[in-house]
mmCIF file with all atom_site columns, C-alpha atoms in Angstrom:
data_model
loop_
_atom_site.group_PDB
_atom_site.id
_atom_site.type_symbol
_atom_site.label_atom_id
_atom_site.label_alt_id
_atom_site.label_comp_id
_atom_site.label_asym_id
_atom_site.label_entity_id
_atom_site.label_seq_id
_atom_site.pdbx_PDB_ins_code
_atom_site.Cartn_x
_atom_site.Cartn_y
_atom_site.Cartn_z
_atom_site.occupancy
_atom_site.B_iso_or_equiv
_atom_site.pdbx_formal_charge
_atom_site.auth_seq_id
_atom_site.auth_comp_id
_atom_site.auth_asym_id
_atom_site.auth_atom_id
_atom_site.pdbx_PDB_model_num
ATOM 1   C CA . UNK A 1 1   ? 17.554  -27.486 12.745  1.00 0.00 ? 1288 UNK A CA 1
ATOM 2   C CA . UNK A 1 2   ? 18.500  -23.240 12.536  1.00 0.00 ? 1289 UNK A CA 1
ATOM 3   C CA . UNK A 1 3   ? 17.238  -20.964 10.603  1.00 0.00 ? 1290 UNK A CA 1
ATOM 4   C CA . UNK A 1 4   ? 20.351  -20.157 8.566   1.00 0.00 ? 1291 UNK A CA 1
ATOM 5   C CA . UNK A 1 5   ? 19.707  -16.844 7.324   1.00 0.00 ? 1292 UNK A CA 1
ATOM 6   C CA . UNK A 1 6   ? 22.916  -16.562 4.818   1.00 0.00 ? 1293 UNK A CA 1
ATOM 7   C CA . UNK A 1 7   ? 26.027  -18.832 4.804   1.00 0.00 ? 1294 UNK A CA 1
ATOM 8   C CA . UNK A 1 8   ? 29.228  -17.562 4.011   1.00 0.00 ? 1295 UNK A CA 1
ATOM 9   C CA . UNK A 1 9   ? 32.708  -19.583 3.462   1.00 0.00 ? 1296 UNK A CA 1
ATOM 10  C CA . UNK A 1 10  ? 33.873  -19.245 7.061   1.00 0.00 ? 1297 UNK A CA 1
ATOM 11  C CA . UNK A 1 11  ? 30.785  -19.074 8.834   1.00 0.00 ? 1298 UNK A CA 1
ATOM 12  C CA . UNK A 1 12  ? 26.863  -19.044 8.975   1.00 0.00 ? 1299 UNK A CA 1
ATOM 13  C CA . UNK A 1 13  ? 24.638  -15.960 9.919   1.00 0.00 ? 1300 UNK A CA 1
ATOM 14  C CA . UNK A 1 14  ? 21.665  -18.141 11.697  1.00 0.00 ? 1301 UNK A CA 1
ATOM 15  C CA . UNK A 1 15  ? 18.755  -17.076 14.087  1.00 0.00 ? 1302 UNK A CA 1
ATOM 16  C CA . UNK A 1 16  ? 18.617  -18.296 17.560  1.00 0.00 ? 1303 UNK A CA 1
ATOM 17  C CA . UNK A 1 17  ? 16.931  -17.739 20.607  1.00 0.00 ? 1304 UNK A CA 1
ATOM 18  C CA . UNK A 1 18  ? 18.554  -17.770 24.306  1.00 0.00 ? 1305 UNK A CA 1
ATOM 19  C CA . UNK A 1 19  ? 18.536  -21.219 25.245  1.00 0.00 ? 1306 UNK A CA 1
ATOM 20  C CA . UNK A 1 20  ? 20.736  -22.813 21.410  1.00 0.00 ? 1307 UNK A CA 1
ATOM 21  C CA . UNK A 1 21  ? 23.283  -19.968 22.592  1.00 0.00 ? 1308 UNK A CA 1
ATOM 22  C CA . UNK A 1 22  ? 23.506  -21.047 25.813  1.00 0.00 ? 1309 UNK A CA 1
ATOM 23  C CA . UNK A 1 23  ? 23.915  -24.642 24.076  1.00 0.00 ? 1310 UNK A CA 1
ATOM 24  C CA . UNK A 1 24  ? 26.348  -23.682 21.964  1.00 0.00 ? 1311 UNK A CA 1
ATOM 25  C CA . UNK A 1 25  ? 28.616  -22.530 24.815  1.00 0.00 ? 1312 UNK A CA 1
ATOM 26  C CA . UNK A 1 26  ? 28.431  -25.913 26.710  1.00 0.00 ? 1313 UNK A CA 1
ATOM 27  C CA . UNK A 1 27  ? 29.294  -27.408 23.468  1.00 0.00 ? 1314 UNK A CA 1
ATOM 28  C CA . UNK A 1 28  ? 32.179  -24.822 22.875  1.00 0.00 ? 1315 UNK A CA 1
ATOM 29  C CA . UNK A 1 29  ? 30.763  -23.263 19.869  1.00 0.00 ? 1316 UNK A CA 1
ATOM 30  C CA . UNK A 1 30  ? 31.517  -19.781 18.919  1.00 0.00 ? 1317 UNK A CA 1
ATOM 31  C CA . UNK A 1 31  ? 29.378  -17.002 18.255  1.00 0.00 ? 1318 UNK A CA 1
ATOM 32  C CA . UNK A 1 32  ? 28.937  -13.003 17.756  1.00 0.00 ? 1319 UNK A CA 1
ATOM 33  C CA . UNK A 1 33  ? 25.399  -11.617 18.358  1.00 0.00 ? 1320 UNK A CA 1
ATOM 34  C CA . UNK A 1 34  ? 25.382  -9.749  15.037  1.00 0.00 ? 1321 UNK A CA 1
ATOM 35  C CA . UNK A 1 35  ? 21.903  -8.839  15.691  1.00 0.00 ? 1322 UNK A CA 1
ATOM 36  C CA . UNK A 1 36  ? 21.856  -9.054  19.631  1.00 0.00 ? 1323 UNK A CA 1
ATOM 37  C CA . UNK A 1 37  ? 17.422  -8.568  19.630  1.00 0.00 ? 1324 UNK A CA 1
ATOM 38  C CA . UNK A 1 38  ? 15.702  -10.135 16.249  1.00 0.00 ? 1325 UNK A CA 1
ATOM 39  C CA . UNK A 1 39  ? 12.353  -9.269  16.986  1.00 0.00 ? 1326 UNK A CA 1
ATOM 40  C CA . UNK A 1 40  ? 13.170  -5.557  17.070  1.00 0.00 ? 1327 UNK A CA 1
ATOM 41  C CA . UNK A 1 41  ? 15.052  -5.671  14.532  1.00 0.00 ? 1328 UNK A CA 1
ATOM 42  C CA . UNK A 1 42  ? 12.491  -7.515  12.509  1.00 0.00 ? 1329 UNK A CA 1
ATOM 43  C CA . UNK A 1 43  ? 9.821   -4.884  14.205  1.00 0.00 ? 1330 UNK A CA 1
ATOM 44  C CA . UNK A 1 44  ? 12.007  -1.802  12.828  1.00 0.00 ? 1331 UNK A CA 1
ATOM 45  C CA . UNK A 1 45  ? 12.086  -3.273  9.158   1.00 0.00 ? 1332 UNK A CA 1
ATOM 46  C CA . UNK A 1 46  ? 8.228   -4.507  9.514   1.00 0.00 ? 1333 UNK A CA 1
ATOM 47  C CA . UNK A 1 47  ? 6.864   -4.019  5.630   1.00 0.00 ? 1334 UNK A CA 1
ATOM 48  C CA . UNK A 1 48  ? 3.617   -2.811  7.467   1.00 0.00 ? 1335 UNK A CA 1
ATOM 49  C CA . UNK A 1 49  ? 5.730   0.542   8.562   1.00 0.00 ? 1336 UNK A CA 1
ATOM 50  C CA . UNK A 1 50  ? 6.727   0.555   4.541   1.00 0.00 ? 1337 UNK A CA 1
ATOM 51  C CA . UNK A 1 51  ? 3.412   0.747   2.911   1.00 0.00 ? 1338 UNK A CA 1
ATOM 52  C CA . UNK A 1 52  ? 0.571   3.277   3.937   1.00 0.00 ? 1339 UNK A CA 1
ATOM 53  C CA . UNK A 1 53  ? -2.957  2.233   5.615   1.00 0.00 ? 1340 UNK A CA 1
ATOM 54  C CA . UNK A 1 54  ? -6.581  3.884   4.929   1.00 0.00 ? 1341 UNK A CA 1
ATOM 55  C CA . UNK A 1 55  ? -5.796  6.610   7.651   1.00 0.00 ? 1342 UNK A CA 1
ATOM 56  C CA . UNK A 1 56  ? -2.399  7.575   6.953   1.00 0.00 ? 1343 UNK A CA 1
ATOM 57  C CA . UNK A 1 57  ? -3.190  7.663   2.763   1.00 0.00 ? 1344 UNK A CA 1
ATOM 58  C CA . UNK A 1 58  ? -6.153  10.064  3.755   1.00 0.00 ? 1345 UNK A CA 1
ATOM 59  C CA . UNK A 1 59  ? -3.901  12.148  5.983   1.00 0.00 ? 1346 UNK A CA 1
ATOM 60  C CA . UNK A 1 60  ? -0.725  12.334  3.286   1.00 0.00 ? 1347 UNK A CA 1
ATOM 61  C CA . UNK A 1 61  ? -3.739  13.266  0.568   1.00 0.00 ? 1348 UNK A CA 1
ATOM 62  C CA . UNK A 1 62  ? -5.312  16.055  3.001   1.00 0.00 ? 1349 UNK A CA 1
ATOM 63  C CA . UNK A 1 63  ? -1.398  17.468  3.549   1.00 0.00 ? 1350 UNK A CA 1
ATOM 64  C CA . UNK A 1 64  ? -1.298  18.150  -0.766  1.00 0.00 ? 1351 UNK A CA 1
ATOM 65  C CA . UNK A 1 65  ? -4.288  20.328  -1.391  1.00 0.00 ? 1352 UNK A CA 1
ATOM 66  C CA . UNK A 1 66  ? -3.524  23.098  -2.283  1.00 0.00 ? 1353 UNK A CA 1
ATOM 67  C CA . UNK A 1 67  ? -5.327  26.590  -2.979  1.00 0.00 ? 1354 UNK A CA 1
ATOM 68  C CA . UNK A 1 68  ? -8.873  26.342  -4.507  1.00 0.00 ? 1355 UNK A CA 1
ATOM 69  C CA . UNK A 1 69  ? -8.398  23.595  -7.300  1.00 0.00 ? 1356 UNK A CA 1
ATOM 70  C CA . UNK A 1 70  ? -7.865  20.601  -5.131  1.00 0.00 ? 1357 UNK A CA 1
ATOM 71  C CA . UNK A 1 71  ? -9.425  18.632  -3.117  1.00 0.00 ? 1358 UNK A CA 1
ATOM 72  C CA . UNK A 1 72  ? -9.384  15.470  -1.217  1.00 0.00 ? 1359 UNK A CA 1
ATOM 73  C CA . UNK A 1 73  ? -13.086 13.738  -1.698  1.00 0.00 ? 1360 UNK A CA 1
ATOM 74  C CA . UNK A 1 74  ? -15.369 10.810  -0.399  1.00 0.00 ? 1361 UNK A CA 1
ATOM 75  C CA . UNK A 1 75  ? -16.356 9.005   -3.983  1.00 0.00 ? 1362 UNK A CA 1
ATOM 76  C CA . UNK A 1 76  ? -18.473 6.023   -2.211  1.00 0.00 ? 1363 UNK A CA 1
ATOM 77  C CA . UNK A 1 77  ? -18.612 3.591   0.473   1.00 0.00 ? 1364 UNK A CA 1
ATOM 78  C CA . UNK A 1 78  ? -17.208 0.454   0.661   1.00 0.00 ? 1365 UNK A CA 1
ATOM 79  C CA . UNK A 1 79  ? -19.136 -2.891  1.724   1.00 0.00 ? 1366 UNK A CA 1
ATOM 80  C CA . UNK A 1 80  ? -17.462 -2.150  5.240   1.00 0.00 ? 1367 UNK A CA 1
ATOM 81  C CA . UNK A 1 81  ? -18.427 0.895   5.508   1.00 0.00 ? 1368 UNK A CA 1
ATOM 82  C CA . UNK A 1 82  ? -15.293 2.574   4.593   1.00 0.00 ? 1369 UNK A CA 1
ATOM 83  C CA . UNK A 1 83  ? -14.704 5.823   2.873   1.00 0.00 ? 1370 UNK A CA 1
ATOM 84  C CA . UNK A 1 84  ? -13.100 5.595   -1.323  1.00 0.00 ? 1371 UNK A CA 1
ATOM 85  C CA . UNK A 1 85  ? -11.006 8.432   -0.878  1.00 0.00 ? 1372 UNK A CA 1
ATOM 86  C CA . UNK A 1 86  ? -10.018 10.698  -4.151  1.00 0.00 ? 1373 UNK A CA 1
ATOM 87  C CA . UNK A 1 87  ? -7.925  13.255  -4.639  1.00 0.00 ? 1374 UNK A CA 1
ATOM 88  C CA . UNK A 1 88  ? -9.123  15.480  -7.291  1.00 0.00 ? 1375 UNK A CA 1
ATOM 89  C CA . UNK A 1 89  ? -7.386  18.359  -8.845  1.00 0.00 ? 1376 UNK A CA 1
ATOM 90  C CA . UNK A 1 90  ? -8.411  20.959  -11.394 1.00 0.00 ? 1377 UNK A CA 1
ATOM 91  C CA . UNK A 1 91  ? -9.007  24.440  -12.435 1.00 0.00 ? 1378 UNK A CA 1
ATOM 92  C CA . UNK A 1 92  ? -12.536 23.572  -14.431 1.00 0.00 ? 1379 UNK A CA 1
ATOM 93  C CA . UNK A 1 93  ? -15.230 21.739  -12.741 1.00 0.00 ? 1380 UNK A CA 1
ATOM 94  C CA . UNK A 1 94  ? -17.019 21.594  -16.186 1.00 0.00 ? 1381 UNK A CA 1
ATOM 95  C CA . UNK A 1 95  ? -14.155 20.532  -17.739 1.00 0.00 ? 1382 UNK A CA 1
ATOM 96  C CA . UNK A 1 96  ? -14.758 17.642  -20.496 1.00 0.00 ? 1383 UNK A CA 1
ATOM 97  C CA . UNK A 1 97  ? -12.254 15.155  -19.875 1.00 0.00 ? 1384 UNK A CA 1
ATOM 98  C CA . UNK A 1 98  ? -11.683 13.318  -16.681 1.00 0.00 ? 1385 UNK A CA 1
ATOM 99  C CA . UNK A 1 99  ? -8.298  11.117  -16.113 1.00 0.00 ? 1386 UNK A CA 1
ATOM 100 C CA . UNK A 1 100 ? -8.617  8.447   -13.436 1.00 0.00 ? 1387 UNK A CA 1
ATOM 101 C CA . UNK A 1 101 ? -5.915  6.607   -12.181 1.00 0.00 ? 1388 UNK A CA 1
ATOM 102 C CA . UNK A 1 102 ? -6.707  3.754   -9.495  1.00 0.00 ? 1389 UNK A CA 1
ATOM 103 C CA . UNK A 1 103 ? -4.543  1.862   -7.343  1.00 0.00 ? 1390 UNK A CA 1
ATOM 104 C CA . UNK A 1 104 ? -5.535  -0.859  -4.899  1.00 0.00 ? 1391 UNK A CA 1
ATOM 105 C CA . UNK A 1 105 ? -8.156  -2.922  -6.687  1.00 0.00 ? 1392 UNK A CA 1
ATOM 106 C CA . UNK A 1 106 ? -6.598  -6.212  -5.689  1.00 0.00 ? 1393 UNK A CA 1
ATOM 107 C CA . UNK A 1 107 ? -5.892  -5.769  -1.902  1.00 0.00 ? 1394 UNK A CA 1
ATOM 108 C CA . UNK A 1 108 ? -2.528  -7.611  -1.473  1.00 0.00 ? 1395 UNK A CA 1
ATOM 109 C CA . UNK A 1 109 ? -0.954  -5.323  -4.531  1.00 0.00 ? 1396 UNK A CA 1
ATOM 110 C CA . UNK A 1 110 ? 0.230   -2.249  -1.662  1.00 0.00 ? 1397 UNK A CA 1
ATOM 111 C CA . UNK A 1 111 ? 2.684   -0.948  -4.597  1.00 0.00 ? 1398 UNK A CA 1
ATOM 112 C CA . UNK A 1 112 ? -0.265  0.296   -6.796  1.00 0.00 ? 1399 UNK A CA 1
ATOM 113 C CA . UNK A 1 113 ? -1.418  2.658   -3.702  1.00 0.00 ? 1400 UNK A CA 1
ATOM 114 C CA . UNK A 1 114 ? 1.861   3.943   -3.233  1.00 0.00 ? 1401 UNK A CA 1
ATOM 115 C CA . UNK A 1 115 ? 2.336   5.141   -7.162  1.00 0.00 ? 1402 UNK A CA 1
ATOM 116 C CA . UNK A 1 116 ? -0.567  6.892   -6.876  1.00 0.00 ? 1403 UNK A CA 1
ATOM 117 C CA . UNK A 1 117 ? 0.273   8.453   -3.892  1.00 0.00 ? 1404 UNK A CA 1
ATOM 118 C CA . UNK A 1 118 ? 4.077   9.364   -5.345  1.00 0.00 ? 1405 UNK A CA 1
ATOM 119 C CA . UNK A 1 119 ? 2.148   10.993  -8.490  1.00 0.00 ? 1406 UNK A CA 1
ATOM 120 C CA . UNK A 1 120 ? -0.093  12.799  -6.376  1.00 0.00 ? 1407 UNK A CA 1
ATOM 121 C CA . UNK A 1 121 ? 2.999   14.102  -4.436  1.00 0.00 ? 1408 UNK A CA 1
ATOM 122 C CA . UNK A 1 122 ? 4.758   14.896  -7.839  1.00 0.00 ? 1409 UNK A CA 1
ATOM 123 C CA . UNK A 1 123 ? 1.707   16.909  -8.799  1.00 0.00 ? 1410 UNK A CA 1
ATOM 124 C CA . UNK A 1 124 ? 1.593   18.867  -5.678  1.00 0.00 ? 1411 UNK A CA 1
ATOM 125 C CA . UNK A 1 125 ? 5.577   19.622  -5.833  1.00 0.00 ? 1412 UNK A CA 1
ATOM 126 C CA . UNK A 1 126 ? 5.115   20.737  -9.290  1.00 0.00 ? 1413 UNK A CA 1
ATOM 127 C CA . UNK A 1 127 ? 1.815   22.178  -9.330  1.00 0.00 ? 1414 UNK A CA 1
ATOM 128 C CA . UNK A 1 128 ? 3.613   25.728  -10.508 1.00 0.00 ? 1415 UNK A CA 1
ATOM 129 C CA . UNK A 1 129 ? 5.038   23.921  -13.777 1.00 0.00 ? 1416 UNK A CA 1
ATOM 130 C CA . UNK A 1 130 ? 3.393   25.911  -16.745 1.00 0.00 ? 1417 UNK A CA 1
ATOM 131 C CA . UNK A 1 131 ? 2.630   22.295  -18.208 1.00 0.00 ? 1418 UNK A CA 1
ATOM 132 C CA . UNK A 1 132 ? 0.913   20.741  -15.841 1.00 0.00 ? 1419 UNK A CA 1
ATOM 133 C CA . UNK A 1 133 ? -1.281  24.134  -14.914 1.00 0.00 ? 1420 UNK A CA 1
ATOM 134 C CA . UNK A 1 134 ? -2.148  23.697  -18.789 1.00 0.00 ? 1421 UNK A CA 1
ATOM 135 C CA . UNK A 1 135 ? -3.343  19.924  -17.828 1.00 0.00 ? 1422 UNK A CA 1
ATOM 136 C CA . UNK A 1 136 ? -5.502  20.861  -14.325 1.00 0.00 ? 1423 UNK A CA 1
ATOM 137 C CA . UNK A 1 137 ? -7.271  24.123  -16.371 1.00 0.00 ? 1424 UNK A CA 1
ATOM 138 C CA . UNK A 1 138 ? -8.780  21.131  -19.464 1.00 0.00 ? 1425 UNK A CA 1
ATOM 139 C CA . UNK A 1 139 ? -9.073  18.482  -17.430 1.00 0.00 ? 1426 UNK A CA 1
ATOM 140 C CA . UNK A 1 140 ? -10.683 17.059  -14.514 1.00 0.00 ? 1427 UNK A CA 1
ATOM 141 C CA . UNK A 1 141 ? -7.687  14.582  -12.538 1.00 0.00 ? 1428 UNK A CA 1
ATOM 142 C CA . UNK A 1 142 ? -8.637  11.894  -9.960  1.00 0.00 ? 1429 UNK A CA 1
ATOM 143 C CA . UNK A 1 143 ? -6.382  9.873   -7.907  1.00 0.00 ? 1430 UNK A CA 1
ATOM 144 C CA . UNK A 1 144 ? -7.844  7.146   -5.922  1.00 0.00 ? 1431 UNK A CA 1
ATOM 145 C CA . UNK A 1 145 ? -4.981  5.615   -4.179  1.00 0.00 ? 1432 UNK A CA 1
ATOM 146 C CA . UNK A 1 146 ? -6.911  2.929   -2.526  1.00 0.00 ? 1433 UNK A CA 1
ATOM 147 C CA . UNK A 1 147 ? -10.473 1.421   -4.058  1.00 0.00 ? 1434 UNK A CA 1
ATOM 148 C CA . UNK A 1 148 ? -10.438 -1.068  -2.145  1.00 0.00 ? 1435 UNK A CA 1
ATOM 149 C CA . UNK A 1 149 ? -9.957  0.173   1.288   1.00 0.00 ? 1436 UNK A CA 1
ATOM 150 C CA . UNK A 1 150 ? -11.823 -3.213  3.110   1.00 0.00 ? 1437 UNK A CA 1
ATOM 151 C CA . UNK A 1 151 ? -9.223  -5.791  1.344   1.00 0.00 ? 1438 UNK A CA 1
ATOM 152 C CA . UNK A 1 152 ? -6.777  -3.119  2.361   1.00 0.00 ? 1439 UNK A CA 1
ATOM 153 C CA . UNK A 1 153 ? -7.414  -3.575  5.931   1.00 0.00 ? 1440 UNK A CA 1
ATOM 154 C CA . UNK A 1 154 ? -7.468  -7.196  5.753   1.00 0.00 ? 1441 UNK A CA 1
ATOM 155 C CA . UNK A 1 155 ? -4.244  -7.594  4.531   1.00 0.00 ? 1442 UNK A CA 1
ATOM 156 C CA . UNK A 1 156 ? -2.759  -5.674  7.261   1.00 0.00 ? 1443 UNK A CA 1
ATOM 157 C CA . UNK A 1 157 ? -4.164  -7.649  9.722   1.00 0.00 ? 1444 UNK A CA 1
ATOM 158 C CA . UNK A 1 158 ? -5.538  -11.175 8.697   1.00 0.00 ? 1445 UNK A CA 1
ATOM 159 C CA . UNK A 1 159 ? -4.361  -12.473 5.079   1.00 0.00 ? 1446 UNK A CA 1
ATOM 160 C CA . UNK A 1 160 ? -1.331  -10.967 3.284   1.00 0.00 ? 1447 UNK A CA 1
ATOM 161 C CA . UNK A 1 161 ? -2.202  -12.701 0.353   1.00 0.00 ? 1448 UNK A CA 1
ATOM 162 C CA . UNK A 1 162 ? -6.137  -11.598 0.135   1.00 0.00 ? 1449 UNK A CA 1
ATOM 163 C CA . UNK A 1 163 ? -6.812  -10.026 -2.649  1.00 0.00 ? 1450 UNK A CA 1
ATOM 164 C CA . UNK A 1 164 ? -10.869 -9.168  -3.620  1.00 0.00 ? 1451 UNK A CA 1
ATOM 165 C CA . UNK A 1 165 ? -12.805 -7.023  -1.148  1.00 0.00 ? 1452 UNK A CA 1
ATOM 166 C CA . UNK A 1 166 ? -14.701 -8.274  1.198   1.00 0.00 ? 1453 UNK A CA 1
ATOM 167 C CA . UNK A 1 167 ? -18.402 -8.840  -0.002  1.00 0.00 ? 1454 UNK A CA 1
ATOM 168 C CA . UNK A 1 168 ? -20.107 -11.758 1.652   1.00 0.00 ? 1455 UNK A CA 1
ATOM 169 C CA . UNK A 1 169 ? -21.188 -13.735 -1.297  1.00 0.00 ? 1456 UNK A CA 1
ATOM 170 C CA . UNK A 1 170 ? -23.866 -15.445 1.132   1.00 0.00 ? 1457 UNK A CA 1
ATOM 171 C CA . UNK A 1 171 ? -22.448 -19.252 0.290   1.00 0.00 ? 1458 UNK A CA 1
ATOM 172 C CA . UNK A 1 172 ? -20.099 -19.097 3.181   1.00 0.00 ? 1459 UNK A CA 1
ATOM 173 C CA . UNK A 1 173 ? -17.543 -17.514 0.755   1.00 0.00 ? 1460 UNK A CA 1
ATOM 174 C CA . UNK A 1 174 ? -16.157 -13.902 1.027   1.00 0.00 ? 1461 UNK A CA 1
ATOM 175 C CA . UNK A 1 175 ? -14.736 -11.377 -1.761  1.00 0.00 ? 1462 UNK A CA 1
ATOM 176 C CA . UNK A 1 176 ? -15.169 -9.928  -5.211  1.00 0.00 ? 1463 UNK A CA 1
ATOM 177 C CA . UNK A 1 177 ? -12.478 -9.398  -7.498  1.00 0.00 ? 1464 UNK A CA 1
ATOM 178 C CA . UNK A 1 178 ? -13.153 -5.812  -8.179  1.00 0.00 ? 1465 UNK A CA 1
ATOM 179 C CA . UNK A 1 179 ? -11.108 -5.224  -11.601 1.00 0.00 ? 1466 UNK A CA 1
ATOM 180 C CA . UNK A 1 180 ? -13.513 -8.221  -13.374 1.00 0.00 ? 1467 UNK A CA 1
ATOM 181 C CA . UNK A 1 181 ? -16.895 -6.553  -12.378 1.00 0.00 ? 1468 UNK A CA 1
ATOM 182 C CA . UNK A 1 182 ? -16.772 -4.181  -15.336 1.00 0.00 ? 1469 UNK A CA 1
ATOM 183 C CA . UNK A 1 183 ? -19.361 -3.830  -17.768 1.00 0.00 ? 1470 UNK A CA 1
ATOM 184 C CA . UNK A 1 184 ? -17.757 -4.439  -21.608 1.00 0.00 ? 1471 UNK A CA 1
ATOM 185 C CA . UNK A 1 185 ? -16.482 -1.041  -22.363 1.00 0.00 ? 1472 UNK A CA 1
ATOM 186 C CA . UNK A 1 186 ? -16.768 0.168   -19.153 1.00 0.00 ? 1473 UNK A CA 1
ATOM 187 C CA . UNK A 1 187 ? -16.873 4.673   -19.412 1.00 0.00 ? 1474 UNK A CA 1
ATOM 188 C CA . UNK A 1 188 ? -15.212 4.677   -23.029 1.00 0.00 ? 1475 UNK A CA 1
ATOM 189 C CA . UNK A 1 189 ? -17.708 8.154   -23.592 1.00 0.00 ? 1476 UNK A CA 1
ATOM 190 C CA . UNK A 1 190 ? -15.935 9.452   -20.668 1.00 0.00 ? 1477 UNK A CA 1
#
């Protein structure tokens, strides 16, 4: 009948709202409010304050450029309307290899956005390293944290689980799965 949140030998942590505790007294159970407000706790730890959205990805990529060889750039629209952000880095515009790492294609998987925002941090906090200034003057980097910034959005707010973007297939079904829409050897001369 309780939420039992973690039992232990001697006693049980459980969740419980005013009215059980005030049963429990009449009934001459015991109890410690461990956690005297749930819901903020629960709001403090929310995963949503864990994980970045569209605006605050944009805003952490527009904090790392730095001098004339990066940039934070608008590579497309989604279906909604939203901006693809990029962050691109290097020292040679005409430079013939481009690296592209992507996170975000399925919109439930947050952790892919946030390794591509920790390696675009890691590349701004070692943008003097002799190596790496090597890599940005014979190459051409991109970081797109978030491709899909629509499925993004509607896993913050509607379905956790979603994960295509948000195309309306016009059959009363919504959503592409973006990482099987590929052509067969998709930019191998690239």
């Amino acid at each position: 009948r309780f939420d039992i949140i973690q039992e232990d030998t001697n006693y049980y942590y459980i969740a419980t709202n005013d009215i059980e505790e005030e049963n429990f007294l009449e009934h001459c159970i015991y109890f410690e409010d461990v956690i005297p407000d749930i819901k903020k706790f629960y709001k403090k730890i929310n995963y949503l304050n864990d994980y970045h959205s569209n605006e605050s990805s944009l805003t952490l990529l527009q904090s790392l450029v730095f001098t004339n060889f990066s940039s934070v750039v608008s590579v497309g629209k989604s279906i909604e309307n939203r901006d693809i952000w990029a962050y691109k880095i290097t020292k040679d515009e005409n430079a013939l290899t481009n690296c592209y790492i992507i996170g975000l294609q399925h919109a439930r998987e947050w952790i892919g956005m946030e390794v591509v925002l920790s390696f675009a941090e890691y590349l701004f906090n070692h943008k003097d390293d002799e190596n790496l200034q090597n890599v940005f003057f014979n190459k051409v980097i991109w970081l797109m944290p978030i491709m899909n910034p629509d499925g993004l959005e509607y896993t913050r707010t509607t379905d956790r689980l979603w994960r295509k973007n948000r195309r309306d297939n016009l059959d009363g079904t919504f959503g592409v799965d973006t990482n099987r829409n590929y052509d067969f050897e998709f930019y191998t001369n690239s």
